[in-house]
Short mmCIF file of C-alpha atoms and ligand atoms in Angstrom, two decimals:
data_model
loop_
_atom_site.label_atom_id
_atom_site.label_comp_id
_atom_site.label_asym_id
_atom_site.label_seq_id
_atom_site.Cartn_x
_atom_site.Cartn_y
_atom_site.Cartn_z
CA UNK A 638 -202.99 -34.77 -282.17
CA UNK A 639 -205.38 -36.14 -279.62
CA UNK A 640 -209.06 -36.23 -280.36
CA UNK A 641 -211.32 -33.44 -279.22
CA UNK A 642 -212.88 -33.89 -275.82
CA UNK A 643 -216.69 -33.92 -275.98
CA UNK A 644 -217.84 -31.23 -273.52
CA UNK A 645 -219.94 -32.34 -270.57
CA UNK A 646 -223.70 -32.03 -271.27
CA UNK A 647 -224.23 -30.93 -267.65
CA UNK A 648 -222.82 -28.51 -265.12
CA UNK A 649 -221.63 -29.23 -261.59
CA UNK A 650 -223.83 -28.34 -258.64
CA UNK A 651 -222.25 -30.30 -255.81
CA UNK A 652 -218.59 -31.14 -255.26
CA UNK A 653 -216.58 -33.64 -253.26
CA UNK A 654 -213.00 -32.77 -252.30
CA UNK A 655 -210.27 -35.23 -253.26
CA UNK A 656 -206.60 -35.03 -252.42
CA UNK A 657 -203.35 -36.59 -253.50
CA UNK A 658 -201.01 -38.11 -250.91
CA UNK A 659 -197.25 -37.80 -251.38
CA UNK A 660 -195.45 -40.58 -253.27
CA UNK A 661 -193.91 -41.76 -250.01
CA UNK A 662 -197.33 -42.02 -248.38
CA UNK A 663 -198.78 -43.84 -251.40
CA UNK A 664 -195.96 -46.39 -251.36
CA UNK A 665 -196.56 -46.99 -247.69
CA UNK A 666 -200.35 -47.31 -248.11
CA UNK A 667 -200.12 -49.82 -250.95
CA UNK A 668 -197.61 -51.96 -249.00
CA UNK A 669 -199.95 -51.87 -245.97
CA UNK A 670 -202.78 -52.91 -248.31
CA UNK A 671 -200.70 -56.00 -249.23
CA UNK A 672 -200.59 -54.74 -252.81
CA UNK A 673 -204.32 -55.35 -253.19
CA UNK A 674 -206.05 -52.15 -254.30
CA UNK A 675 -209.36 -53.31 -252.81
CA UNK A 676 -207.71 -52.94 -249.40
CA UNK A 677 -206.99 -49.22 -249.84
CA UNK A 678 -209.12 -46.65 -248.08
CA UNK A 679 -211.11 -44.46 -250.46
CA UNK A 680 -209.67 -41.31 -248.88
CA UNK A 681 -206.16 -42.42 -249.86
CA UNK A 682 -207.13 -42.51 -253.55
CA UNK A 683 -206.93 -39.42 -255.75
CA UNK A 684 -208.77 -40.67 -258.85
CA UNK A 685 -210.79 -43.81 -258.30
CA UNK A 686 -211.08 -45.96 -261.42
CA UNK A 687 -211.47 -49.26 -259.61
CA UNK A 688 -214.92 -49.58 -261.10
CA UNK A 689 -217.70 -47.71 -262.88
CA UNK A 690 -220.14 -49.65 -260.71
CA UNK A 691 -222.16 -47.66 -258.20
CA UNK A 692 -219.61 -44.83 -258.39
CA UNK A 693 -221.66 -42.63 -260.71
CA UNK A 694 -222.98 -39.13 -260.04
CA UNK A 695 -226.75 -38.92 -259.79
CA UNK A 696 -228.66 -36.03 -261.35
CA UNK A 697 -230.76 -33.41 -259.58
CA UNK A 698 -233.88 -35.32 -260.67
CA UNK A 699 -232.56 -38.53 -259.14
CA UNK A 700 -231.72 -36.73 -255.87
CA UNK A 701 -235.23 -35.29 -255.87
CA UNK A 702 -236.40 -38.89 -256.34
CA UNK A 703 -234.49 -39.85 -253.20
CA UNK A 704 -236.80 -37.55 -251.24
CA UNK A 705 -239.88 -38.94 -252.95
CA UNK A 706 -239.05 -42.64 -252.52
CA UNK A 707 -241.95 -44.59 -251.04
CA UNK A 708 -240.63 -46.73 -248.19
CA UNK A 709 -243.68 -49.01 -247.88
CA UNK A 710 -242.62 -52.61 -247.25
CA UNK A 711 -245.20 -53.91 -249.72
CA UNK A 712 -246.62 -52.26 -252.82
CA UNK A 713 -244.55 -49.05 -252.78
CA UNK A 714 -245.37 -46.46 -255.45
CA UNK A 715 -241.67 -46.37 -256.36
CA UNK A 716 -241.75 -50.11 -257.09
CA UNK A 717 -244.60 -49.69 -259.58
CA UNK A 718 -242.89 -46.71 -261.19
CA UNK A 719 -239.72 -48.76 -261.67
CA UNK A 720 -241.46 -51.87 -262.98
CA UNK A 721 -243.51 -49.85 -265.49
CA UNK A 722 -240.44 -47.97 -266.75
CA UNK A 723 -238.45 -51.22 -267.12
CA UNK A 724 -241.33 -52.96 -268.90
CA UNK A 725 -241.59 -50.04 -271.31
CA UNK A 726 -237.84 -49.87 -272.11
CA UNK A 727 -237.01 -53.60 -272.20
CA UNK A 728 -240.33 -55.00 -273.39
CA UNK A 729 -240.37 -57.75 -270.74
CA UNK A 730 -243.52 -58.85 -268.87
CA UNK A 731 -241.89 -59.56 -265.54
CA UNK A 732 -239.42 -57.38 -263.67
CA UNK A 733 -237.93 -58.07 -260.26
CA UNK A 734 -235.77 -55.51 -258.48
CA UNK A 735 -232.81 -56.88 -256.51
CA UNK A 736 -230.03 -55.16 -254.62
CA UNK A 737 -227.36 -55.58 -257.33
CA UNK A 738 -226.40 -57.65 -260.36
CA UNK A 739 -224.94 -60.61 -258.53
CA UNK A 740 -228.15 -60.92 -256.51
CA UNK A 741 -230.04 -61.44 -259.78
CA UNK A 742 -227.47 -64.08 -260.72
CA UNK A 743 -227.90 -65.82 -257.37
CA UNK A 744 -231.69 -65.82 -257.63
CA UNK A 745 -231.70 -67.06 -261.23
CA UNK A 746 -228.79 -69.46 -261.67
CA UNK A 747 -229.90 -71.80 -258.89
CA UNK A 748 -233.02 -72.42 -261.00
CA UNK A 749 -231.23 -73.07 -264.29
CA UNK A 750 -227.95 -74.73 -263.32
CA UNK A 751 -226.75 -77.69 -261.25
CA UNK A 752 -223.89 -80.15 -261.21
CA UNK A 753 -223.13 -81.50 -264.68
CA UNK A 754 -224.59 -78.43 -266.42
CA UNK A 755 -222.86 -75.62 -268.26
CA UNK A 756 -223.35 -71.94 -268.82
CA UNK A 757 -221.90 -70.63 -272.09
CA UNK A 758 -221.26 -66.92 -272.51
CA UNK A 759 -219.45 -64.52 -274.80
CA UNK A 760 -217.65 -63.90 -271.48
CA UNK A 761 -218.78 -64.38 -267.92
CA UNK A 762 -218.07 -61.50 -265.59
CA UNK A 763 -216.28 -62.74 -262.45
CA UNK A 764 -219.36 -62.76 -260.18
CA UNK A 765 -221.36 -64.41 -262.96
CA UNK A 766 -218.76 -67.16 -263.22
CA UNK A 767 -218.77 -67.48 -259.43
CA UNK A 768 -222.57 -67.95 -259.33
CA UNK A 769 -222.42 -70.53 -262.11
CA UNK A 770 -219.85 -72.45 -260.05
CA UNK A 771 -221.75 -71.96 -256.78
CA UNK A 772 -224.76 -73.57 -258.48
CA UNK A 773 -222.48 -76.57 -259.14
CA UNK A 774 -222.16 -75.94 -262.89
CA UNK A 775 -219.24 -74.90 -265.08
CA UNK A 776 -218.80 -71.67 -267.05
CA UNK A 777 -217.46 -71.67 -270.62
CA UNK A 778 -216.40 -68.46 -272.38
CA UNK A 779 -216.98 -68.34 -276.11
CA UNK A 780 -215.92 -64.90 -277.32
CA UNK A 781 -214.65 -64.19 -280.85
CA UNK A 782 -210.94 -64.69 -281.28
CA UNK A 783 -210.17 -61.01 -281.99
CA UNK A 784 -211.07 -60.20 -278.37
CA UNK A 785 -207.74 -61.65 -277.34
CA UNK A 786 -205.79 -59.44 -279.76
CA UNK A 787 -205.74 -55.93 -278.29
CA UNK A 788 -204.23 -54.27 -281.37
CA UNK A 789 -206.71 -55.76 -283.87
CA UNK A 790 -209.36 -53.09 -284.47
CA UNK A 791 -212.71 -54.66 -285.25
CA UNK A 792 -216.02 -53.00 -284.41
CA UNK A 793 -217.62 -55.73 -282.26
CA UNK A 794 -214.92 -57.47 -280.29
CA UNK A 795 -217.38 -58.52 -277.61
CA UNK A 796 -219.30 -60.86 -279.93
CA UNK A 797 -220.10 -64.49 -279.27
CA UNK A 798 -218.23 -66.91 -281.53
CA UNK A 799 -221.45 -68.45 -282.87
CA UNK A 800 -219.78 -71.32 -284.70
CA UNK A 801 -217.95 -72.33 -281.57
CA UNK A 802 -221.16 -71.92 -279.56
CA UNK A 803 -222.96 -74.45 -281.70
CA UNK A 804 -219.99 -76.81 -281.49
CA UNK A 805 -219.94 -76.54 -277.70
CA UNK A 806 -223.67 -77.23 -277.51
CA UNK A 807 -223.27 -80.38 -279.60
CA UNK A 808 -220.20 -81.46 -277.66
CA UNK A 809 -221.82 -81.19 -274.24
CA UNK A 810 -225.41 -81.97 -275.28
CA UNK A 811 -228.10 -79.28 -275.49
CA UNK A 812 -229.84 -80.75 -272.43
CA UNK A 813 -226.73 -79.95 -270.36
CA UNK A 814 -226.54 -76.28 -271.29
CA UNK A 815 -228.57 -74.56 -268.57
CA UNK A 816 -228.25 -71.09 -270.05
CA UNK A 817 -226.45 -69.00 -272.65
CA UNK A 818 -225.40 -65.63 -271.23
CA UNK A 819 -224.87 -62.70 -273.58
CA UNK A 820 -222.90 -60.02 -271.72
CA UNK A 821 -223.44 -56.53 -273.19
CA UNK A 822 -221.10 -54.79 -273.35
CA UNK A 823 -218.55 -57.55 -272.85
CA UNK A 824 -216.86 -56.23 -269.71
CA UNK A 825 -214.08 -58.78 -269.37
CA UNK A 826 -213.07 -58.32 -273.04
CA UNK A 827 -212.65 -54.59 -272.47
CA UNK A 828 -216.17 -53.16 -272.42
CA UNK A 829 -216.37 -54.30 -276.03
CA UNK A 830 -219.73 -54.12 -277.78
CA UNK A 831 -221.79 -56.95 -279.18
CA UNK A 832 -223.58 -56.34 -282.47
CA UNK A 833 -227.31 -56.65 -282.93
CA UNK A 834 -226.63 -59.19 -285.65
CA UNK A 835 -224.59 -61.33 -283.27
CA UNK A 836 -227.31 -61.16 -280.62
CA UNK A 837 -229.84 -62.23 -283.25
CA UNK A 838 -227.66 -65.15 -284.40
CA UNK A 839 -226.96 -66.31 -280.85
CA UNK A 840 -230.66 -66.18 -280.07
CA UNK A 841 -231.47 -68.26 -283.17
CA UNK A 842 -229.01 -70.97 -282.05
CA UNK A 843 -230.50 -70.96 -278.53
CA UNK A 844 -234.01 -71.33 -279.98
CA UNK A 845 -232.89 -74.15 -282.27
CA UNK A 846 -231.64 -76.16 -279.28
CA UNK A 847 -234.30 -75.04 -276.78
CA UNK A 848 -231.81 -73.21 -274.53
CA UNK A 849 -232.71 -70.06 -272.62
CA UNK A 850 -230.77 -66.94 -273.55
CA UNK A 851 -230.03 -64.48 -270.76
CA UNK A 852 -228.67 -60.99 -271.34
CA UNK A 853 -226.21 -59.78 -268.71
CA UNK A 854 -227.37 -56.22 -269.19
CA UNK A 855 -225.05 -54.14 -266.99
CA UNK A 856 -224.04 -51.85 -269.87
CA UNK A 857 -226.89 -52.21 -272.35
CA UNK A 858 -227.15 -48.47 -273.13
CA UNK A 859 -223.46 -48.12 -274.00
CA UNK A 860 -223.81 -51.25 -276.13
CA UNK A 861 -226.78 -49.70 -277.95
CA UNK A 862 -224.79 -46.52 -278.63
CA UNK A 863 -222.00 -48.60 -280.24
CA UNK A 864 -224.57 -50.50 -282.32
CA UNK A 865 -225.92 -47.17 -283.59
CA UNK A 866 -222.41 -45.91 -284.38
CA UNK A 867 -220.93 -49.04 -285.89
CA UNK A 868 -223.69 -51.22 -287.35
CA UNK A 869 -224.75 -49.84 -290.70
CA UNK A 870 -228.26 -51.32 -290.54
CA UNK A 871 -228.95 -49.56 -287.22
CA UNK A 872 -227.66 -46.05 -287.86
CA UNK A 873 -231.11 -44.52 -288.17
CA UNK A 874 -232.60 -46.26 -285.15
CA UNK A 875 -232.97 -44.48 -281.82
CA UNK A 876 -231.15 -45.80 -278.75
CA UNK A 877 -234.52 -46.87 -277.37
CA UNK A 878 -235.43 -48.79 -280.53
CA UNK A 879 -232.10 -50.59 -280.50
CA UNK A 880 -232.52 -51.57 -276.86
CA UNK A 881 -236.04 -52.86 -277.52
CA UNK A 882 -234.81 -55.02 -280.34
CA UNK A 883 -231.78 -56.32 -278.42
CA UNK A 884 -233.97 -57.43 -275.54
CA UNK A 885 -236.57 -58.92 -277.87
CA UNK A 886 -234.10 -61.76 -278.60
CA UNK A 887 -233.63 -62.79 -274.95
CA UNK A 888 -235.74 -64.86 -272.55
CA UNK A 889 -234.24 -63.45 -269.36
CA UNK A 890 -231.98 -60.64 -268.28
CA UNK A 891 -229.93 -59.97 -265.19
CA UNK A 892 -228.80 -56.42 -264.65
CA UNK A 893 -226.44 -54.62 -262.38
CA UNK A 894 -228.19 -51.24 -262.33
CA UNK A 895 -225.06 -49.67 -260.82
CA UNK A 896 -223.70 -48.99 -264.31
CA UNK A 897 -225.83 -47.72 -267.21
CA UNK A 898 -228.81 -46.72 -265.10
CA UNK A 899 -226.48 -44.39 -263.15
CA UNK A 900 -227.35 -45.24 -259.56
CA UNK A 901 -225.23 -46.16 -256.58
CA UNK A 902 -227.05 -49.38 -255.75
CA UNK A 903 -229.57 -51.62 -257.49
CA UNK A 904 -230.21 -54.46 -259.86
CA UNK A 905 -232.95 -56.02 -261.93
CA UNK A 906 -234.00 -59.47 -263.03
CA UNK A 907 -236.29 -59.69 -266.03
CA UNK A 908 -238.23 -62.66 -267.38
CA UNK A 909 -239.96 -62.11 -270.68
CA UNK A 910 -242.77 -64.66 -270.71
CA UNK A 911 -242.08 -67.71 -268.58
CA UNK A 912 -244.49 -67.16 -265.71
CA UNK A 913 -243.47 -70.32 -263.90
CA UNK A 914 -239.81 -69.32 -263.92
CA UNK A 915 -240.70 -65.84 -262.70
CA UNK A 916 -242.78 -67.29 -259.88
CA UNK A 917 -239.77 -69.34 -258.78
CA UNK A 918 -237.56 -66.22 -259.01
CA UNK A 919 -239.96 -64.34 -256.77
CA UNK A 920 -239.76 -67.12 -254.19
CA UNK A 921 -235.98 -67.01 -254.15
CA UNK A 922 -235.99 -63.21 -254.07
CA UNK A 923 -238.10 -63.26 -250.92
CA UNK A 924 -235.66 -65.58 -249.17
CA UNK A 925 -232.42 -63.95 -250.40
CA UNK A 926 -233.29 -60.29 -250.96
CA UNK A 927 -236.57 -59.28 -249.35
CA UNK A 928 -240.18 -58.96 -250.36
CA UNK A 929 -240.79 -58.74 -254.12
CA UNK A 930 -241.77 -55.08 -254.14
CA UNK A 931 -238.45 -53.90 -252.72
CA UNK A 932 -235.96 -56.71 -253.50
CA UNK A 933 -233.26 -55.61 -251.09
CA UNK A 934 -233.51 -51.92 -251.99
CA UNK A 935 -234.89 -48.90 -250.17
CA UNK A 936 -237.88 -47.19 -251.80
CA UNK A 937 -235.62 -44.22 -252.61
CA UNK A 938 -233.29 -46.55 -254.54
CA UNK A 939 -236.20 -47.87 -256.60
CA UNK A 940 -237.30 -44.30 -257.35
CA UNK A 941 -233.93 -43.05 -258.60
CA UNK A 942 -233.35 -46.25 -260.54
CA UNK A 943 -236.59 -45.64 -262.45
CA UNK A 944 -235.36 -42.12 -263.30
CA UNK A 945 -231.85 -43.38 -264.15
CA UNK A 946 -233.16 -45.84 -266.74
CA UNK A 947 -234.46 -42.91 -268.79
CA UNK A 948 -231.41 -40.66 -268.25
CA UNK A 949 -229.02 -43.42 -269.31
CA UNK A 950 -230.62 -43.54 -272.78
CA UNK A 951 -229.96 -39.90 -273.65
CA UNK A 952 -227.82 -39.84 -276.78
CA UNK A 953 -226.08 -36.56 -275.87
CA UNK A 954 -225.02 -38.08 -272.59
CA UNK A 955 -223.84 -41.30 -274.30
CA UNK A 956 -221.82 -39.30 -276.86
CA UNK A 957 -220.01 -37.47 -274.05
CA UNK A 958 -219.60 -40.70 -272.07
CA UNK A 959 -218.02 -42.71 -274.88
CA UNK A 960 -216.17 -39.53 -275.93
CA UNK A 961 -214.25 -39.58 -272.62
CA UNK A 962 -212.97 -43.08 -273.41
CA UNK A 963 -212.06 -42.04 -276.95
CA UNK A 964 -210.18 -38.97 -275.73
CA UNK A 965 -208.10 -41.00 -273.24
CA UNK A 966 -207.49 -43.68 -275.89
CA UNK A 967 -206.28 -41.06 -278.36
CA UNK A 968 -203.76 -39.76 -275.84
CA UNK A 969 -202.47 -43.32 -275.40
CA UNK A 970 -202.27 -43.74 -279.19
CA UNK A 971 -200.02 -40.68 -279.34
CA UNK A 972 -197.79 -42.16 -276.64
CA UNK A 973 -197.66 -45.63 -278.20
CA UNK A 974 -199.34 -47.33 -275.25
CA UNK A 975 -201.39 -50.37 -276.28
CA UNK A 976 -204.92 -50.98 -275.02
CA UNK A 977 -207.90 -53.04 -276.07
CA UNK A 978 -208.77 -51.21 -279.27
CA UNK A 979 -210.95 -49.74 -280.48
CA UNK A 980 -211.72 -48.46 -277.01
CA UNK A 981 -214.81 -49.91 -275.28
CA UNK A 982 -217.67 -48.41 -273.36
CA UNK A 983 -216.85 -47.98 -269.71
CA UNK A 984 -213.13 -47.72 -269.52
CA UNK A 985 -209.77 -48.10 -271.14
CA UNK A 986 -208.22 -51.54 -270.76
CA UNK A 987 -204.47 -51.03 -271.00
CA UNK A 988 -202.52 -53.96 -272.41
CA UNK A 989 -200.18 -54.66 -269.51
CA UNK A 990 -198.75 -57.70 -271.31
CA UNK A 991 -197.28 -55.51 -274.04
CA UNK A 992 -196.18 -52.78 -271.60
CA UNK A 993 -194.39 -55.34 -269.38
CA UNK A 994 -193.26 -58.16 -271.72
CA UNK A 995 -190.83 -59.30 -269.02
CA UNK A 996 -193.62 -60.15 -266.53
CA UNK A 997 -195.27 -63.57 -267.17
CA UNK A 998 -199.00 -64.19 -266.62
CA UNK A 999 -198.43 -65.91 -263.29
CA UNK A 1000 -196.64 -62.84 -261.98
CA UNK A 1001 -199.69 -60.73 -262.84
CA UNK A 1002 -198.70 -57.89 -265.21
CA UNK A 1003 -202.18 -56.29 -265.01
CA UNK A 1004 -201.98 -56.11 -261.24
CA UNK A 1005 -198.39 -54.81 -261.43
CA UNK A 1006 -199.56 -51.90 -263.61
CA UNK A 1007 -202.48 -51.19 -261.28
CA UNK A 1008 -200.02 -50.92 -258.38
CA UNK A 1009 -197.72 -48.62 -260.41
CA UNK A 1010 -200.63 -46.31 -261.29
CA UNK A 1011 -201.42 -45.90 -257.62
CA UNK A 1012 -197.80 -45.22 -256.76
CA UNK A 1013 -197.42 -42.82 -259.71
CA UNK A 1014 -200.53 -40.64 -259.31
CA UNK A 1015 -202.85 -42.03 -256.64
CA UNK A 1016 -205.02 -43.63 -259.33
CA UNK A 1017 -206.84 -46.81 -258.33
CA UNK A 1018 -207.57 -49.34 -261.09
CA UNK A 1019 -207.86 -53.12 -261.24
CA UNK A 1020 -206.48 -56.16 -263.00
CA UNK A 1021 -208.59 -57.90 -265.62
CA UNK A 1022 -206.32 -60.79 -266.42
CA UNK A 1023 -204.89 -63.92 -264.87
CA UNK A 1024 -204.90 -62.39 -261.39
CA UNK A 1025 -208.67 -61.83 -261.61
CA UNK A 1026 -209.35 -65.11 -263.42
CA UNK A 1027 -207.92 -67.15 -260.53
CA UNK A 1028 -207.40 -70.91 -260.33
CA UNK A 1029 -209.03 -73.79 -262.14
CA UNK A 1030 -211.86 -74.94 -259.81
CA UNK A 1031 -211.04 -78.59 -260.55
CA UNK A 1032 -207.22 -78.64 -260.46
CA UNK A 1033 -206.39 -75.56 -258.40
CA UNK A 1034 -203.84 -74.47 -261.06
CA UNK A 1035 -203.48 -70.80 -261.95
CA UNK A 1036 -205.45 -70.18 -265.15
CA UNK A 1037 -203.82 -68.25 -267.99
CA UNK A 1038 -206.09 -65.45 -269.20
CA UNK A 1039 -206.42 -64.57 -272.87
CA UNK A 1040 -205.19 -61.10 -272.01
CA UNK A 1041 -203.56 -59.15 -269.21
CA UNK A 1042 -205.35 -55.84 -268.85
CA UNK A 1043 -205.33 -53.07 -266.30
CA UNK A 1044 -208.77 -51.52 -266.38
CA UNK A 1045 -209.24 -47.79 -266.00
CA UNK A 1046 -213.01 -47.86 -265.43
CA UNK A 1047 -214.46 -44.37 -265.66
CA UNK A 1048 -217.38 -43.54 -263.35
CA UNK A 1049 -220.27 -41.76 -265.09
CA UNK A 1050 -220.52 -37.95 -264.90
CA UNK A 1051 -217.74 -37.78 -262.27
CA UNK A 1052 -214.33 -36.81 -263.70
CA UNK A 1053 -213.32 -33.97 -266.03
CA UNK A 1054 -210.92 -33.64 -268.94
CA UNK A 1055 -208.12 -32.57 -266.58
CA UNK A 1056 -208.55 -35.78 -264.59
CA UNK A 1057 -208.39 -37.78 -267.80
CA UNK A 1058 -205.11 -36.01 -268.63
CA UNK A 1059 -203.71 -37.02 -265.23
CA UNK A 1060 -204.49 -40.65 -266.15
CA UNK A 1061 -202.76 -40.39 -269.53
CA UNK A 1062 -199.71 -38.61 -268.06
CA UNK A 1063 -199.34 -41.27 -265.36
CA UNK A 1064 -199.39 -44.07 -267.91
CA UNK A 1065 -196.82 -42.25 -270.05
CA UNK A 1066 -194.51 -41.83 -267.04
CA UNK A 1067 -194.80 -45.54 -266.22
CA UNK A 1068 -194.08 -46.49 -269.83
CA UNK A 1069 -190.78 -44.63 -269.59
CA UNK A 1070 -189.56 -46.87 -266.76
CA UNK A 1071 -191.53 -50.00 -267.70
CA UNK A 1072 -188.56 -52.36 -267.69
CA UNK A 1073 -187.93 -51.62 -264.00
CA UNK A 1074 -191.40 -52.72 -262.89
CA UNK A 1075 -191.46 -56.15 -261.27
CA UNK A 1076 -194.10 -58.88 -261.01
CA UNK A 1077 -195.93 -60.05 -257.90
CA UNK A 1078 -196.64 -63.29 -256.10
CA UNK A 1079 -199.74 -64.18 -254.09
CA UNK A 1080 -198.97 -64.83 -250.43
CA UNK A 1081 -202.56 -65.65 -249.39
CA UNK A 1082 -205.80 -66.26 -251.29
CA UNK A 1083 -209.36 -67.32 -250.52
CA UNK A 1084 -210.88 -70.15 -252.60
CA UNK A 1085 -213.35 -68.08 -254.66
CA UNK A 1086 -213.23 -64.54 -256.13
CA UNK A 1087 -209.73 -64.31 -254.75
CA UNK A 1088 -208.74 -61.01 -256.33
CA UNK A 1089 -210.95 -59.03 -253.96
CA UNK A 1090 -209.17 -60.28 -250.88
CA UNK A 1091 -205.81 -61.84 -251.75
CA UNK A 1092 -202.49 -60.59 -250.33
CA UNK A 1093 -199.54 -60.05 -252.65
CA UNK A 1094 -195.85 -59.27 -252.41
CA UNK A 1095 -193.43 -57.90 -254.99
CA UNK A 1096 -191.01 -60.39 -256.53
CA UNK A 1097 -187.37 -59.45 -256.35
CA UNK A 1098 -185.78 -59.06 -259.68
N1 F0G B 1276 -222.22 -58.53 -264.88
C1 F0G B 1276 -221.33 -57.65 -265.37
C2 F0G B 1276 -221.05 -57.61 -266.84
C3 F0G B 1276 -220.66 -56.80 -264.49
O1 F0G B 1276 -219.77 -55.94 -264.99
C4 F0G B 1276 -220.96 -56.85 -263.11
C5 F0G B 1276 -220.27 -55.99 -262.17
C6 F0G B 1276 -221.91 -57.77 -262.66
C7 F0G B 1276 -222.53 -58.59 -263.58
C8 F0G B 1276 -222.29 -57.89 -261.21
O2 F0G B 1276 -223.00 -56.79 -260.80
O3 F0G B 1276 -221.57 -55.69 -259.07
O4 F0G B 1276 -223.99 -55.16 -259.29
O5 F0G B 1276 -223.28 -57.33 -258.39
N2 F0G B 1276 -219.25 -55.36 -262.46
C9 F0G B 1276 -218.53 -54.45 -261.62
C10 F0G B 1276 -217.27 -54.06 -262.31
C11 F0G B 1276 -218.34 -54.85 -260.21
O6 F0G B 1276 -216.43 -53.43 -261.65
O7 F0G B 1276 -217.09 -54.32 -263.50
P1 F0G B 1276 -222.95 -56.21 -259.31
#
């Protein structure tokens, strides 16, 4: 029996029509897209699970905020509203809006990293890794081992392996570690949470060696909800209290606000105390993003971001949100389809390696499943595996990822239970003919972040 679906704590006031093409049309569209789902037109997609980033439905209060946004170039009211709200929730002195998460990475990493330096993270998201490399440094992932074992159910699979972290610091020399990045939730490991205890331990190691700890805070509210559910010591804390404590252990945060703060565009960079560092960040923001009081955003974006920060903390909303993942996961349990379990915060990461044991990592099982889901039901997803990981920047060799996932990222407040059932039914249909699905080869790729743009072709069996 599948788990009960948690009813939506909202009703629908505005709708957007979507339609499903025929199977023939879908097969044609995906071939024309060179088997890269980023090349599909949105209108050719029935259910879009490519990302939960910027694809969320704003509330009536946020849309009212759009009308109220102050578009002053300097000193806009909306800027002050946003900064005050962020200071209150995260407890940081300095807050800089930017246009999205990777902009915060670009502004910050150039100040902390250079050739010969390293960034160590529980896992770098792909743009984070790219900005580490663009700054001339190297990115090292240091997640707990269980993250690579989809069927092993442990509560905090996103955690940093703290023993390994300390070893890495000693191996490379503390002076060469430019930053330690704690990604919450750990997107690349399956939206898996990081415990408060692990954040505290990581922070203590960073302090011991004088290294700055940066939270990659894209999904901090979902992470806080998991901490409340799964960490005994935190069960009586409010979501807000948990978030305050989590951020109290960091020196810096970068945030894609397109996730847990439920807006379509925006990002934040926070510096807790280091005024000199913040001053340098402001300088780089002005050259890359725009003046400090808008940071690449329109006043209306700043306004609805300030409102979204508060809405994203609502426990009823978070229960429904995580409940959608749990409902889909329970349908996959019934069907014997493996995924990164227990299910994470922003999507279900299906274990394509176990679904397609005949497809090796360098024929991209996660991408093969993403293509099948589009062909089967017009569902757009993405690979989180070797295809996304790309090539070693030094040798050019294809890297082998710890796992081969296809990510069904669920946008916030967008799809209903019936849509979730379409996703489960499509996966079940694919499972029934799994041994007929073939791998893919890359026929063209750019040097960095290749998965967004590469062309692929099916391999003949
Ligand atoms: N960090 C994490 C953990 C992310 O998941 C993302 C984006 C970023 C940084 C970069 O933020 O897109 O606003 O520039 N993740 C999206 C995703 C794109 O689909 O998971 P951005």
